[in-house]
mmCIF file of C-alpha atoms and ligand atoms in Angstrom:
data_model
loop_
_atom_site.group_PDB
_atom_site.id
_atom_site.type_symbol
_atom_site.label_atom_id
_atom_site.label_comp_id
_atom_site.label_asym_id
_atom_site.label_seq_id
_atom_site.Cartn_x
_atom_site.Cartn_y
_atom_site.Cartn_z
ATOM 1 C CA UNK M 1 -10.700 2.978 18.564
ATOM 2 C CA UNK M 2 -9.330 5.217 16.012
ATOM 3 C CA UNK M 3 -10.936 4.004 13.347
ATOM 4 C CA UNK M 4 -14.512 2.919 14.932
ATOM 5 C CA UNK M 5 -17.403 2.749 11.963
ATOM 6 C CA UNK M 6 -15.081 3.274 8.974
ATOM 7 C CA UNK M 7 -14.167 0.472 6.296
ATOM 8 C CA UNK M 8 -11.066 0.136 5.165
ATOM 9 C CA UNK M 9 -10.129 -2.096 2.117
ATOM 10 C CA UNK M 10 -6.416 -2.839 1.859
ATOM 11 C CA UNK M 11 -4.750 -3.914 -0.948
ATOM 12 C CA UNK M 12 -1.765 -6.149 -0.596
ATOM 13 C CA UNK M 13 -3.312 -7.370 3.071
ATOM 14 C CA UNK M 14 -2.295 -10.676 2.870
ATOM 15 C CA UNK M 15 1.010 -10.289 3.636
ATOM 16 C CA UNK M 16 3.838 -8.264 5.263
ATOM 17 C CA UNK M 17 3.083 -4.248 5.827
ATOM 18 C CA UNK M 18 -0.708 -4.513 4.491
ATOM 19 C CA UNK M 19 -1.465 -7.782 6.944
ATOM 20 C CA UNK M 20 0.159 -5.783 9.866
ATOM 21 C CA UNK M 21 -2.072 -3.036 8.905
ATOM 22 C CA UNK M 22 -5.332 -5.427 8.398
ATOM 23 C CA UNK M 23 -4.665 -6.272 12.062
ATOM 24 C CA UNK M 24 -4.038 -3.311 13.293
ATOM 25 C CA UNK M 25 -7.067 -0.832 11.546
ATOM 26 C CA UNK M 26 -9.524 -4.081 13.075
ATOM 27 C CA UNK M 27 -8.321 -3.344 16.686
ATOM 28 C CA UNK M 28 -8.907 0.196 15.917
ATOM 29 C CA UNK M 29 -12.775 -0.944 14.954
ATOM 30 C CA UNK M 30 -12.294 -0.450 11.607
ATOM 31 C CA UNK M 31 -14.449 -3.149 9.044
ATOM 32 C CA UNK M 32 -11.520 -4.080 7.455
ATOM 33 C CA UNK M 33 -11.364 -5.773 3.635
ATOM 34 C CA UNK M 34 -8.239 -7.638 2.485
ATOM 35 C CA UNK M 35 -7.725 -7.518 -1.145
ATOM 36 C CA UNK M 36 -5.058 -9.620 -2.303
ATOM 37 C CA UNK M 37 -3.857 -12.496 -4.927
ATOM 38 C CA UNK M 38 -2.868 -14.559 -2.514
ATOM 39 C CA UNK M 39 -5.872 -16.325 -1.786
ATOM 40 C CA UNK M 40 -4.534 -18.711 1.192
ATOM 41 C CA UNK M 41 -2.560 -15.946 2.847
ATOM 42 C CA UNK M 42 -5.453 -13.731 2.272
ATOM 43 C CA UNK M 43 -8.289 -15.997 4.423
ATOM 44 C CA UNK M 44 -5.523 -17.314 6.826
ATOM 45 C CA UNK M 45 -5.755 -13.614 7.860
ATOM 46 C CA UNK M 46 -9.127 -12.872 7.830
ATOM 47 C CA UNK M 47 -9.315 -16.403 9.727
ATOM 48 C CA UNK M 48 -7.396 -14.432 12.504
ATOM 49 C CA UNK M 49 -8.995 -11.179 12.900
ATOM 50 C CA UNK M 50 -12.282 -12.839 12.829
ATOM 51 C CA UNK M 51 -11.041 -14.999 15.808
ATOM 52 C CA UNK M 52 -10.516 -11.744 17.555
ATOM 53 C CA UNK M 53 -14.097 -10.597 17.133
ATOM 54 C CA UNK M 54 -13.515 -8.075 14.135
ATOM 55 C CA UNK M 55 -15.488 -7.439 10.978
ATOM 56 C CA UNK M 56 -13.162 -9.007 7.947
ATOM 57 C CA UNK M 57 -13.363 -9.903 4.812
ATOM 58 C CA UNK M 58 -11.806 -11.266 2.022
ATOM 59 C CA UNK M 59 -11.239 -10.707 -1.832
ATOM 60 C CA UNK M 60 -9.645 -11.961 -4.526
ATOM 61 C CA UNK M 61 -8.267 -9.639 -6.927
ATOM 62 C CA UNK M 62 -5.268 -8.968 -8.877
ATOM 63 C CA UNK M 63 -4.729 -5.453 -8.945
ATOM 64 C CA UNK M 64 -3.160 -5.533 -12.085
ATOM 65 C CA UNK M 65 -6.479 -6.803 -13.969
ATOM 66 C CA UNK M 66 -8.601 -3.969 -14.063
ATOM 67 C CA UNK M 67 -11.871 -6.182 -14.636
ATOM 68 C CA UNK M 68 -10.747 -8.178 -11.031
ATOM 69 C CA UNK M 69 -10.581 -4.764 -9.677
ATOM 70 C CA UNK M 70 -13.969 -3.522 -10.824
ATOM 71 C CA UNK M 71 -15.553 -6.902 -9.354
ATOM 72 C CA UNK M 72 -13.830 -6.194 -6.408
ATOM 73 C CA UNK M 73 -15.265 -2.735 -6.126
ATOM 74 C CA UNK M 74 -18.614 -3.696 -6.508
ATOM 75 C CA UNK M 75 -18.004 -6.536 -3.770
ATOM 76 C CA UNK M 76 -16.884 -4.722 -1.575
ATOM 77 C CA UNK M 77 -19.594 -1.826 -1.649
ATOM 78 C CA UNK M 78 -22.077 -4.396 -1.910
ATOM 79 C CA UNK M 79 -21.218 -5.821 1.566
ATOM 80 C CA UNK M 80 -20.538 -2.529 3.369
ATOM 81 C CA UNK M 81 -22.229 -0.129 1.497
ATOM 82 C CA UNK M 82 -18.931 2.218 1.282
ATOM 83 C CA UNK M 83 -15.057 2.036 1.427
ATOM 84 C CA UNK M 84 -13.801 5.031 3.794
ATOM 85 C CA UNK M 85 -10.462 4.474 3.416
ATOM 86 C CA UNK M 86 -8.406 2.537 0.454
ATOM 87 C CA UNK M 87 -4.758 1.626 1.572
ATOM 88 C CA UNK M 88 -3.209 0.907 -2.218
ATOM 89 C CA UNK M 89 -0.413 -0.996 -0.772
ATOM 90 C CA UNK M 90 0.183 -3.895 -3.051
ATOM 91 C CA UNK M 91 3.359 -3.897 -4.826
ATOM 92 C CA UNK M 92 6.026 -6.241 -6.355
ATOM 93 C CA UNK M 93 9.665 -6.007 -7.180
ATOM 94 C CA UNK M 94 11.894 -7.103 -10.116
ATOM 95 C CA UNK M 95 15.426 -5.879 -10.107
ATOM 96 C CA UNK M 96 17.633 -5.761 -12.747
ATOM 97 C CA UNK M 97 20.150 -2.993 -14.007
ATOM 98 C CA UNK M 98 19.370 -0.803 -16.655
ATOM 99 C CA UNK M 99 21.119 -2.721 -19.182
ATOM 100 C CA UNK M 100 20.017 -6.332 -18.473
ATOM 101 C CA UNK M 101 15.692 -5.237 -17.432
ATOM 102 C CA UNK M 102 13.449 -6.764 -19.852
ATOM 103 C CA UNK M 103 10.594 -5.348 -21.206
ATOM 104 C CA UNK M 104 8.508 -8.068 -19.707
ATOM 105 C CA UNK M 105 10.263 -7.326 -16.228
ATOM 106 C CA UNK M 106 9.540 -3.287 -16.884
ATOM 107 C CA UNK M 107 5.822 -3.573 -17.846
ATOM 108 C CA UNK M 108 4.534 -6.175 -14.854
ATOM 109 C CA UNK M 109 5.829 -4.100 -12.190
ATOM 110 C CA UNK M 110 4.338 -0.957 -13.497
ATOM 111 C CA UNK M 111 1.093 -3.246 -14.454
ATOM 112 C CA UNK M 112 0.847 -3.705 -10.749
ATOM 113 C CA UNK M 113 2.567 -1.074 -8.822
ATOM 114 C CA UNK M 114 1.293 1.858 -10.652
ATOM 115 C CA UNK M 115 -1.995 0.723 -13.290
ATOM 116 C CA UNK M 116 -3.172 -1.269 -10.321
ATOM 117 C CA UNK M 117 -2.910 2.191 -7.884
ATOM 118 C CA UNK M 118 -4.343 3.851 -10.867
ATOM 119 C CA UNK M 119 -7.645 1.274 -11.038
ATOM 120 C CA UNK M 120 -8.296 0.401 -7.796
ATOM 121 C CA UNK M 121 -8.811 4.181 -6.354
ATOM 122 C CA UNK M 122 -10.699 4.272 -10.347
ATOM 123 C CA UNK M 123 -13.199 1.964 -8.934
ATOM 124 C CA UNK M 124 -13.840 3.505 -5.649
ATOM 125 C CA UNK M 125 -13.432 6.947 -5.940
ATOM 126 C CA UNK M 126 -16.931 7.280 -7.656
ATOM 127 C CA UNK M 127 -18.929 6.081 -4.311
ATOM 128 C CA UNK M 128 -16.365 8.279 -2.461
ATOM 129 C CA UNK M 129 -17.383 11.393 -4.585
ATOM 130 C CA UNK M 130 -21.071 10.706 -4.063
ATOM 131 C CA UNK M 131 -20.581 10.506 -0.415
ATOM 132 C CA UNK M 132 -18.210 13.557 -0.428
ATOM 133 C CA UNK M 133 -15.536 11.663 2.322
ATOM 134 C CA UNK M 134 -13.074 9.419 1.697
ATOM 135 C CA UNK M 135 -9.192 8.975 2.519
ATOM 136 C CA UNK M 136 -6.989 7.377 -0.101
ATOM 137 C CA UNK M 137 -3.924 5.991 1.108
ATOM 138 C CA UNK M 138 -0.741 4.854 -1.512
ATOM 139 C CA UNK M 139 2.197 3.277 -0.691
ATOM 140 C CA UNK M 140 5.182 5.375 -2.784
ATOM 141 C CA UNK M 141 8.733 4.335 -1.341
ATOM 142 C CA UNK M 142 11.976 6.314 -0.902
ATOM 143 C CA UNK M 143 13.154 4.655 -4.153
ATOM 144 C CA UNK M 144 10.836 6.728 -5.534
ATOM 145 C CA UNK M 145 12.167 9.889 -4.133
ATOM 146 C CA UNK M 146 15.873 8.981 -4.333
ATOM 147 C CA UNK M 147 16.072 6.353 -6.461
ATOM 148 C CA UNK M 148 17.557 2.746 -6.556
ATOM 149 C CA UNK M 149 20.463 0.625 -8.030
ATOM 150 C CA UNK M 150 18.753 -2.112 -10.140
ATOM 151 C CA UNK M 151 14.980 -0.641 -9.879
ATOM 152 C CA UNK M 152 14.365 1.208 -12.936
ATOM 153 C CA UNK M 153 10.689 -0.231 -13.150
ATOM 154 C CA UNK M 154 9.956 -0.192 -9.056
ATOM 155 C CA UNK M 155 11.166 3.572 -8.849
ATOM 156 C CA UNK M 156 9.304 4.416 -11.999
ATOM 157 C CA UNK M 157 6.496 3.127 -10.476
ATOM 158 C CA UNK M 158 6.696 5.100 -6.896
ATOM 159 C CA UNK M 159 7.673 7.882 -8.356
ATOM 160 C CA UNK M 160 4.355 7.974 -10.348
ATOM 161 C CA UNK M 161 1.874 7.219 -7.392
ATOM 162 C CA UNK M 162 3.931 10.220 -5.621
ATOM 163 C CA UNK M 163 2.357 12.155 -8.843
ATOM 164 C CA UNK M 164 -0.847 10.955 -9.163
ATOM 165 C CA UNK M 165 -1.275 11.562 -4.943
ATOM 166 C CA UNK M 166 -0.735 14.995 -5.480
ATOM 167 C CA UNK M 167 -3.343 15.474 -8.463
ATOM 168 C CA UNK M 168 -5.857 13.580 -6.461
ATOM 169 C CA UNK M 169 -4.718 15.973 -3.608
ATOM 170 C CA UNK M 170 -5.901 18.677 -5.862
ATOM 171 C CA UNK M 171 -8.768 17.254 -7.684
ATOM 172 C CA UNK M 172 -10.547 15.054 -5.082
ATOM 173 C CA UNK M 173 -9.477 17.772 -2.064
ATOM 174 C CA UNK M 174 -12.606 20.102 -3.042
ATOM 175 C CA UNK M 175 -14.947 16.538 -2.728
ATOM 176 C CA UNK M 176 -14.111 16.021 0.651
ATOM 177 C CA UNK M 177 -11.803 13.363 -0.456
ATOM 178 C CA UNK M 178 -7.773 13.335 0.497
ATOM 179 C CA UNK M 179 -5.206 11.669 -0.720
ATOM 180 C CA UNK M 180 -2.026 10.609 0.955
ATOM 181 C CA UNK M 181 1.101 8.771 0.125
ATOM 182 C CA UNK M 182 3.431 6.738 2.904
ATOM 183 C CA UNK M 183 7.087 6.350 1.743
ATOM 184 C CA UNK M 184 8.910 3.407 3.344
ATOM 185 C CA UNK M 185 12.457 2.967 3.783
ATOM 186 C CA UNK M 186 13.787 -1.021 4.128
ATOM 187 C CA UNK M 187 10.353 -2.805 6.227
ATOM 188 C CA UNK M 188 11.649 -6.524 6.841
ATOM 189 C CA UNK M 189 9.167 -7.863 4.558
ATOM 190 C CA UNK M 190 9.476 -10.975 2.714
ATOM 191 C CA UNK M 191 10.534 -8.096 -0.333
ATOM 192 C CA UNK M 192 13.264 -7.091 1.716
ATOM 193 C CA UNK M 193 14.413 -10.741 1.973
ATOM 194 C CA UNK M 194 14.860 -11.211 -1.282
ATOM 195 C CA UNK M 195 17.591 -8.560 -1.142
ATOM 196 C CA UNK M 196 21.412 -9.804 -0.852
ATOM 197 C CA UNK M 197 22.680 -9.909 2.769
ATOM 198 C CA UNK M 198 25.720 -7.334 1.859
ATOM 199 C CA UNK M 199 23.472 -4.819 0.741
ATOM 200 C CA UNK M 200 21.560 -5.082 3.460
ATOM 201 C CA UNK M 201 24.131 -4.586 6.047
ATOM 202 C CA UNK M 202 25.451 -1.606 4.008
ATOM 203 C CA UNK M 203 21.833 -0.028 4.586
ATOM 204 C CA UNK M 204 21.981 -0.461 8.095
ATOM 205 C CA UNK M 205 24.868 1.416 8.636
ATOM 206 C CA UNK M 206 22.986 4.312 6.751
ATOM 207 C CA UNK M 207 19.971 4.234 8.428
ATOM 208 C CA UNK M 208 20.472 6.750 11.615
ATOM 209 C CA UNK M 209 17.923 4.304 14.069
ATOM 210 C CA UNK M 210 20.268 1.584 13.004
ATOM 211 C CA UNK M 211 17.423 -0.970 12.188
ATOM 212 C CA UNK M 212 15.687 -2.159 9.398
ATOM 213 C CA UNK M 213 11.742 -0.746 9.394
ATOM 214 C CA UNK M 214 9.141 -3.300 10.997
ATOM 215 C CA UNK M 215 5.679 -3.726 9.424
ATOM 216 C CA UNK M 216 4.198 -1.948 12.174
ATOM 217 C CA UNK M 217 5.901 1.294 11.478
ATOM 218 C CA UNK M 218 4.162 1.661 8.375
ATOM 219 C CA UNK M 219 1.088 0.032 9.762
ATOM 220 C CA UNK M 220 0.741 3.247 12.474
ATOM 221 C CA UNK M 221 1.820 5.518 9.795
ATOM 222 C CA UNK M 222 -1.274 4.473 7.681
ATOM 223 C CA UNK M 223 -3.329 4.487 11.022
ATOM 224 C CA UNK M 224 -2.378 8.446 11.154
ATOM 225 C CA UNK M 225 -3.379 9.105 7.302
ATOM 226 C CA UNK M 226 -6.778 7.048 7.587
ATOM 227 C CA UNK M 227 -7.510 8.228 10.852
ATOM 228 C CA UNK M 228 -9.645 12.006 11.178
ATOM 229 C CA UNK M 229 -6.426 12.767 12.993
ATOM 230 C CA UNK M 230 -4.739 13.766 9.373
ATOM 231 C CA UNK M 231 -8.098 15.688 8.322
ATOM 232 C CA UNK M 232 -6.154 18.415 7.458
ATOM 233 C CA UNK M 233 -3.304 16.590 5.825
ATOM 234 C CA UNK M 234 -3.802 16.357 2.205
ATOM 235 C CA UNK M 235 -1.307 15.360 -0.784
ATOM 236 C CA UNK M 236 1.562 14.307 1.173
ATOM 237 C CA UNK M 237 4.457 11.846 1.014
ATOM 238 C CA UNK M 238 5.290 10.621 4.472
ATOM 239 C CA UNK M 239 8.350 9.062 4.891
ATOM 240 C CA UNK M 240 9.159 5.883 7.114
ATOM 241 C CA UNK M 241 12.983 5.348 6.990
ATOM 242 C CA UNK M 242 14.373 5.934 10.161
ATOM 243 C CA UNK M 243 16.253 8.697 8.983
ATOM 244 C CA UNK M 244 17.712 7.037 5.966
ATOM 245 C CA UNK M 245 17.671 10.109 3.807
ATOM 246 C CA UNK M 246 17.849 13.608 5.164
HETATM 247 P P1 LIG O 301 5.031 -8.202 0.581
HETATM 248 O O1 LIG O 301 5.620 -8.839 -0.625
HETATM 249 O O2 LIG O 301 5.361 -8.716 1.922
HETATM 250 O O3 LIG O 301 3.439 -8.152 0.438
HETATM 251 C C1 LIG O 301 2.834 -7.693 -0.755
HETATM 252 C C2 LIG O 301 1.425 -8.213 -0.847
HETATM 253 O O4 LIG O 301 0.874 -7.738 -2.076
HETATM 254 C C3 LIG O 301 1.337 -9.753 -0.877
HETATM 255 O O5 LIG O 301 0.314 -10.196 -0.015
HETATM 256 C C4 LIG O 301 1.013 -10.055 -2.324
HETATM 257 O O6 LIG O 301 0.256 -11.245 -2.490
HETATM 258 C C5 LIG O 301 0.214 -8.821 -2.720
HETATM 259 N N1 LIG O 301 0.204 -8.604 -4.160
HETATM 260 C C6 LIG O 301 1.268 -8.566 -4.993
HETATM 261 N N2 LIG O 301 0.849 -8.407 -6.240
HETATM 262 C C7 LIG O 301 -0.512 -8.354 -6.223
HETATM 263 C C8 LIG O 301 -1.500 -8.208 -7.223
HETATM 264 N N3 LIG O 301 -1.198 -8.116 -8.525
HETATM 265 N N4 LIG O 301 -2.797 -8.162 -6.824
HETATM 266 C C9 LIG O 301 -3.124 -8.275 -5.528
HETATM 267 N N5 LIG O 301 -2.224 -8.438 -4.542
HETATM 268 C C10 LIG O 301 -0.923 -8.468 -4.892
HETATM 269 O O7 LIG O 301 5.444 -6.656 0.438
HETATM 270 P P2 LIG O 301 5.530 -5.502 1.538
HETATM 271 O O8 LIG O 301 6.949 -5.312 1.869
HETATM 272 O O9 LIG O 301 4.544 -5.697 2.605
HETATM 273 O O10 LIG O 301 5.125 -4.249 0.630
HETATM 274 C C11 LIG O 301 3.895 -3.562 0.736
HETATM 275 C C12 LIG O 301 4.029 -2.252 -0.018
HETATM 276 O O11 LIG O 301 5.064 -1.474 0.567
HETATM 277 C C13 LIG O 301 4.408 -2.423 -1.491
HETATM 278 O O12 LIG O 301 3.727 -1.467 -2.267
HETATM 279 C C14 LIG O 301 5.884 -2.127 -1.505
HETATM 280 O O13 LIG O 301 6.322 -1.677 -2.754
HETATM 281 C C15 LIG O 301 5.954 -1.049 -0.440
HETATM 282 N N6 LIG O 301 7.272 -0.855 0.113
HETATM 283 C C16 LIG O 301 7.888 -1.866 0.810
HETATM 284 C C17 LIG O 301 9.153 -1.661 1.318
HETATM 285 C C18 LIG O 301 9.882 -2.715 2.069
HETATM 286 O O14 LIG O 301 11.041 -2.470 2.415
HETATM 287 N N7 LIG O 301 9.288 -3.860 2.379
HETATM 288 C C19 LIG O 301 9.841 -0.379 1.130
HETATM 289 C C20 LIG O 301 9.100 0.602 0.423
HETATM 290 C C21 LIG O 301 7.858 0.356 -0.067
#
C-alpha cells in the first residue's frame, strides 16, 4: 500500500498507460480521480475499480479547455479536499512531416499535450502550495529527447513539459512540492497502433529488451515518482524504453 491516504488525479485515465495506472495507484490505496474526455471509457473504469472496493472517481474534462480544467480542479478538491499527486498524462498524436503539418495539426497537439500540462498543474498547484506537499507527475516521451520522423508538433510538445518539469523542480522544490517527468519509449497503446507495422518492427530490433513497452511499465514508473519512495527525487526525466536510446 504504497500509496495509502494520498489522492491521485490522473489525466488521460481512461485509457491505455493512465487506466493501467488508475488501477494500479487504487490497489496501492490511493483515492484515485480519472480525468479524461472520454466519458464512457472514463466511468467503464471507475465502474471497475469501484467493483474492487477502491475510492474512484470520475471527471470530465478536456485538458485542452482551460475553463474544463478549472471546473475540474475545483471538483476534485471539493470531493477530497486535496490532490497529492497529479499524473499529467493525457496526450494525443498527429503525424505529419515537416512539409505537409498543418497549422491546425501543429496547434491541437500543443493545445493538449503541452497548454493542457501547463493548466491542469495551474489549477492545482495553488492548494498544493498552501499545503506545502505535493508530487507532480508529466508524461514527456523520448521523442522529446531524441526526436521523431513526422512529429514536429508531439516532440515540440515533450520537449516543453521536459522544460517546464525542471522550472517547477526549481520553483515549487522550496514549497515542498516536486516535480517529475516519465519518458516512455513505444507502450502498446492504442497510440502505438496507429503506427505502420514496418516501423514498428524496425523499432523492435532497436530496442535492446526486444519488446515493445506495456502500460504497466510506465504505470510502476509513476508508482515510484508519486510514491514517498522518490522524496528526494526532484526535476527528473525518467526514461521507460527498454534501452532504446543509450
Ligand atoms: P492513449 O491514446 O491510449 O490514451 C490517452 C488518453 O488521454 C485517452 O483516454 C484519451 O481520451 C485522453 N485524452 C486525450 N486528449 C484529451 C483531452 N484533451 N482531455 C482529456 N483527456 C484526453 O495514449 P497512451 O499511449 O496511454 O499515452 C499516455 C501518455 O503517454 C501520453 O501523454 C502520450 O503522449 C505518452 N506517451 C505514450 C507513448 C506510447 O508509446 N504509447 C510513448 C511516449 C509517451
Amino acid at each position: 500500500m504504497r500509496l495509502q491516504g494520498r489522492t491521485a488525479l490522473i489525466t488521460g485515465g481512461a485509457a491505455g498507460i493512465g487506466r493501467e495506472t488508475a488501477a494500479l495507484f487504487a490497489q496501492e490505496g490511493a483515492r484515485v480521480i480519472v480525468a479524461d474526455y472520454n466519458k464512457q471509457q472514463g466511468e467503464e473504469a471507475i465502474q471497475a475499480l469501484l467493483q474492487k472496493g477502491a475510492d474512484a472517481h470520475f471527471i470530465e474534462v478536456d485538458v485542452s479547455d482551460s475553463g474544463s480544467v478549472t471546473k475540474m480542479a475545483a471538483e476534485a478538491l471539493a470531493r477530497y479536499g486535496a490532490v497529492d499527486v497529479l499524473i499529467n498524462n493525457a496526450g494525443i498524436t498527429q503525424d505529419r512531416t515537416l512539409a505537409k503539418m498543418t497549422e491546425e495539426e501543429w496547434h491541437r497537439v500543443i493545445q493538449v499535450n503541452l497548454n493542457g500540462v501547463f493548466y491542469c498543474t495551474k489549477a492545482l498547484v495553488h492548494s498544493m502550495i498552501e499545503r506545502g506537499s505535493g508530487k507532480i507527475i508529466s508524461t514527456a516521451s523520448i521523442v522529446g529527447v531524441h526526436g521523431n520522423i513526422g512529429q514536429t508538433n508531439y516532440a515540440a510538445t515533450k520537449a516543453g513539459i521536459i522544460g517546464m518539469t525542471k522550472t517547477w523542480a526549481k520553483e515549487l522544490g522550496p514549497k515542498g512540492i516536486q516535480a517529475n517527468a516519465v519518458a516512455p519509449g513505444f507502450i502498446e497503446t492504442g497510440m502505438v497502433a496507429n503506427m505502420p507495422e514496418k516501423v514498428v518492427q524496425q523499432m523492435l530490433e532497436k530496442i535492446p529488451l526486444r519488446r515493445l513497452g506495456r502500460p504497466m511499465d510506465v504505470a510502476n514508473a509513476y508508482l515510484f515518482l508519486a510514491s514517498s519512495e522518490s522524496d528526494y527525487v526532484n526535476g527528473t526525466v525518467l526514461e521507460v524504453n527498454g534501452g532504446l536510446v543509450i
